[in-house]
Amino acid sequence: MASYSVNDRAVARARELIRSRQYVVRSEWGRVQPRAAEEDAFLASHSWDEYAEWHLGLTDGARDATKARYAFVYGDFRRLHRSGLIACHYRAAEWEHKEIELAAHELLQLLDDSRA
């Protein structure tokens, strides 16, 4: 099983999106999460650094500037999705990636608190 490290730049970007209210509260993550075609389209006009900012996890041992390096996507490359954070939290908890689980949980709490 792959191991992951928290992508601190992605966490910072997610916080920025929450502060600027660039999020979707209700969405069906299975329908809106980026597919390979959307990832490729994003990478055609953005840098790998920008792509990385949408992924809470970095795959340990994978090379930078490859899709394999980035995991736990939380948004649609425009806005953060609450359902995306929930999916990250759930998947990380399921596979015991504790640092990613905690990062997603913290962001989810920040998002919910910002809406209160």
PDB file of N, CA and C in Angstrom, residues 25-63:
ATOM      1  N   VAL A  25     -20.955  23.796  -0.897  1.00  0.00           N
ATOM      2  CA  VAL A  25     -21.365  23.096   0.318  1.00  0.00           C
ATOM      3  C   VAL A  25     -22.041  21.767  -0.011  1.00  0.00           C
ATOM      4  N   ARG A  26     -22.894  21.749  -1.013  1.00  0.00           N
ATOM      5  CA  ARG A  26     -23.615  20.526  -1.349  1.00  0.00           C
ATOM      6  C   ARG A  26     -23.321  20.137  -2.794  1.00  0.00           C
ATOM      7  N   SER A  27     -22.703  18.986  -2.942  1.00  0.00           N
ATOM      8  CA  SER A  27     -22.449  18.440  -4.272  1.00  0.00           C
ATOM      9  C   SER A  27     -22.295  16.936  -4.143  1.00  0.00           C
ATOM     10  N   GLU A  28     -22.500  16.260  -5.242  1.00  0.00           N
ATOM     11  CA  GLU A  28     -22.275  14.816  -5.288  1.00  0.00           C
ATOM     12  C   GLU A  28     -20.856  14.596  -5.788  1.00  0.00           C
ATOM     13  N   TRP A  29     -19.969  14.254  -4.866  1.00  0.00           N
ATOM     14  CA  TRP A  29     -18.552  14.163  -5.198  1.00  0.00           C
ATOM     15  C   TRP A  29     -18.293  13.197  -6.354  1.00  0.00           C
ATOM     16  N   GLY A  30     -19.036  12.123  -6.420  1.00  0.00           N
ATOM     17  CA  GLY A  30     -18.864  11.163  -7.507  1.00  0.00           C
ATOM     18  C   GLY A  30     -19.123  11.757  -8.883  1.00  0.00           C
ATOM     19  N   ARG A  31     -19.905  12.819  -8.919  1.00  0.00           N
ATOM     20  CA  ARG A  31     -20.207  13.481 -10.195  1.00  0.00           C
ATOM     21  C   ARG A  31     -19.276  14.650 -10.502  1.00  0.00           C
ATOM     22  N   VAL A  32     -18.751  15.302  -9.472  1.00  0.00           N
ATOM     23  CA  VAL A  32     -17.991  16.530  -9.708  1.00  0.00           C
ATOM     24  C   VAL A  32     -16.482  16.385  -9.529  1.00  0.00           C
ATOM     25  N   GLN A  33     -16.031  15.276  -8.937  1.00  0.00           N
ATOM     26  CA  GLN A  33     -14.588  15.149  -8.753  1.00  0.00           C
ATOM     27  C   GLN A  33     -13.912  15.052 -10.118  1.00  0.00           C
ATOM     28  N   PRO A  34     -12.746  15.657 -10.241  1.00  0.00           N
ATOM     29  CA  PRO A  34     -12.065  15.688 -11.534  1.00  0.00           C
ATOM     30  C   PRO A  34     -11.714  14.290 -12.046  1.00  0.00           C
ATOM     31  N   ARG A  35     -12.001  14.068 -13.291  1.00  0.00           N
ATOM     32  CA  ARG A  35     -11.630  12.833 -13.984  1.00  0.00           C
ATOM     33  C   ARG A  35     -10.323  13.104 -14.741  1.00  0.00           C
ATOM     34  N   ALA A  36      -9.790  12.092 -15.363  1.00  0.00           N
ATOM     35  CA  ALA A  36      -8.517  12.219 -16.073  1.00  0.00           C
ATOM     36  C   ALA A  36      -8.571  13.332 -17.124  1.00  0.00           C
ATOM     37  N   ALA A  37      -9.666  13.444 -17.841  1.00  0.00           N
ATOM     38  CA  ALA A  37      -9.780  14.475 -18.881  1.00  0.00           C
ATOM     39  C   ALA A  37      -9.730  15.879 -18.275  1.00  0.00           C
ATOM     40  N   GLU A  38     -10.398  16.074 -17.143  1.00  0.00           N
ATOM     41  CA  GLU A  38     -10.368  17.382 -16.475  1.00  0.00           C
ATOM     42  C   GLU A  38      -8.976  17.671 -15.914  1.00  0.00           C
ATOM     43  N   GLU A  39      -8.322  16.651 -15.386  1.00  0.00           N
ATOM     44  CA  GLU A  39      -6.950  16.834 -14.901  1.00  0.00           C
ATOM     45  C   GLU A  39      -6.034  17.248 -16.039  1.00  0.00           C
ATOM     46  N   ASP A  40      -6.150  16.555 -17.171  1.00  0.00           N
ATOM     47  CA  ASP A  40      -5.311  16.881 -18.333  1.00  0.00           C
ATOM     48  C   ASP A  40      -5.582  18.296 -18.840  1.00  0.00           C
ATOM     49  N   ALA A  41      -6.858  18.685 -18.888  1.00  0.00           N
ATOM     50  CA  ALA A  41      -7.209  20.030 -19.335  1.00  0.00           C
ATOM     51  C   ALA A  41      -6.634  21.079 -18.382  1.00  0.00           C
ATOM     52  N   PHE A  42      -6.696  20.825 -17.088  1.00  0.00           N
ATOM     53  CA  PHE A  42      -6.135  21.751 -16.109  1.00  0.00           C
ATOM     54  C   PHE A  42      -4.627  21.869 -16.304  1.00  0.00           C
ATOM     55  N   LEU A  43      -3.966  20.729 -16.470  1.00  0.00           N
ATOM     56  CA  LEU A  43      -2.506  20.746 -16.634  1.00  0.00           C
ATOM     57  C   LEU A  43      -2.063  21.384 -17.948  1.00  0.00           C
ATOM     58  N   ALA A  44      -2.943  21.428 -18.939  1.00  0.00           N
ATOM     59  CA  ALA A  44      -2.599  22.057 -20.214  1.00  0.00           C
ATOM     60  C   ALA A  44      -2.421  23.563 -20.080  1.00  0.00           C
ATOM     61  N   SER A  45      -3.058  24.153 -19.051  1.00  0.00           N
ATOM     62  CA  SER A  45      -2.970  25.606 -18.904  1.00  0.00           C
ATOM     63  C   SER A  45      -2.485  26.054 -17.525  1.00  0.00           C
ATOM     64  N   HIS A  46      -2.061  25.095 -16.683  1.00  0.00           N
ATOM     65  CA  HIS A  46      -1.578  25.408 -15.342  1.00  0.00           C
ATOM     66  C   HIS A  46      -0.314  24.605 -15.049  1.00  0.00           C
ATOM     67  N   SER A  47       0.398  25.027 -14.047  1.00  0.00           N
ATOM     68  CA  SER A  47       1.642  24.344 -13.673  1.00  0.00           C
ATOM     69  C   SER A  47       1.362  23.127 -12.785  1.00  0.00           C
ATOM     70  N   TRP A  48       2.373  22.278 -12.646  1.00  0.00           N
ATOM     71  CA  TRP A  48       2.272  21.154 -11.727  1.00  0.00           C
ATOM     72  C   TRP A  48       2.123  21.649 -10.291  1.00  0.00           C
ATOM     73  N   ASP A  49       2.743  22.774  -9.977  1.00  0.00           N
ATOM     74  CA  ASP A  49       2.593  23.334  -8.630  1.00  0.00           C
ATOM     75  C   ASP A  49       1.141  23.697  -8.354  1.00  0.00           C
ATOM     76  N   GLU A  50       0.461  24.277  -9.342  1.00  0.00           N
ATOM     77  CA  GLU A  50      -0.953  24.609  -9.175  1.00  0.00           C
ATOM     78  C   GLU A  50      -1.806  23.343  -9.059  1.00  0.00           C
ATOM     79  N   TYR A  51      -1.473  22.335  -9.841  1.00  0.00           N
ATOM     80  CA  TYR A  51      -2.173  21.048  -9.770  1.00  0.00           C
ATOM     81  C   TYR A  51      -2.002  20.437  -8.383  1.00  0.00           C
ATOM     82  N   ALA A  52      -0.802  20.497  -7.853  1.00  0.00           N
ATOM     83  CA  ALA A  52      -0.498  19.922  -6.541  1.00  0.00           C
ATOM     84  C   ALA A  52      -1.334  20.559  -5.434  1.00  0.00           C
ATOM     85  N   GLU A  53      -1.627  21.836  -5.562  1.00  0.00           N
ATOM     86  CA  GLU A  53      -2.375  22.550  -4.527  1.00  0.00           C
ATOM     87  C   GLU A  53      -3.801  22.041  -4.349  1.00  0.00           C
ATOM     88  N   TRP A  54      -4.268  21.201  -5.223  1.00  0.00           N
ATOM     89  CA  TRP A  54      -5.611  20.636  -5.120  1.00  0.00           C
ATOM     90  C   TRP A  54      -5.612  19.237  -4.513  1.00  0.00           C
ATOM     91  N   HIS A  55      -4.457  18.791  -4.016  1.00  0.00           N
ATOM     92  CA  HIS A  55      -4.323  17.430  -3.479  1.00  0.00           C
ATOM     93  C   HIS A  55      -3.724  17.475  -2.080  1.00  0.00           C
ATOM     94  N   LEU A  56      -4.455  16.942  -1.111  1.00  0.00           N
ATOM     95  CA  LEU A  56      -3.995  16.982   0.283  1.00  0.00           C
ATOM     96  C   LEU A  56      -2.827  16.044   0.544  1.00  0.00           C
ATOM     97  N   GLY A  57      -2.616  15.055  -0.308  1.00  0.00           N
ATOM     98  CA  GLY A  57      -1.559  14.081  -0.078  1.00  0.00           C
ATOM     99  C   GLY A  57      -0.506  14.065  -1.164  1.00  0.00           C
ATOM    100  N   LEU A  58       0.714  13.769  -0.735  1.00  0.00           N
ATOM    101  CA  LEU A  58       1.834  13.542  -1.646  1.00  0.00           C
ATOM    102  C   LEU A  58       2.238  12.079  -1.492  1.00  0.00           C
ATOM    103  N   THR A  59       2.255  11.340  -2.586  1.00  0.00           N
ATOM    104  CA  THR A  59       2.612   9.934  -2.545  1.00  0.00           C
ATOM    105  C   THR A  59       4.111   9.817  -2.311  1.00  0.00           C
ATOM    106  N   ASP A  60       4.476   9.185  -1.211  1.00  0.00           N
ATOM    107  CA  ASP A  60       5.887   9.021  -0.871  1.00  0.00           C
ATOM    108  C   ASP A  60       6.570   8.160  -1.930  1.00  0.00           C
ATOM    109  N   GLY A  61       7.706   8.636  -2.410  1.00  0.00           N
ATOM    110  CA  GLY A  61       8.486   7.897  -3.392  1.00  0.00           C
ATOM    111  C   GLY A  61       8.138   8.176  -4.838  1.00  0.00           C
ATOM    112  N   ALA A  62       7.011   8.806  -5.102  1.00  0.00           N
ATOM    113  CA  ALA A  62       6.633   9.127  -6.484  1.00  0.00           C
ATOM    114  C   ALA A  62       7.329  10.416  -6.916  1.00  0.00           C
ATOM    115  N   ARG A  63       7.646  10.488  -8.189  1.00  0.00           N
ATOM    116  CA  ARG A  63       8.333  11.663  -8.722  1.00  0.00           C
ATOM    117  C   ARG A  63       7.401  12.858  -8.807  1.00  0.00           C
TER     118      ARG A  63
END
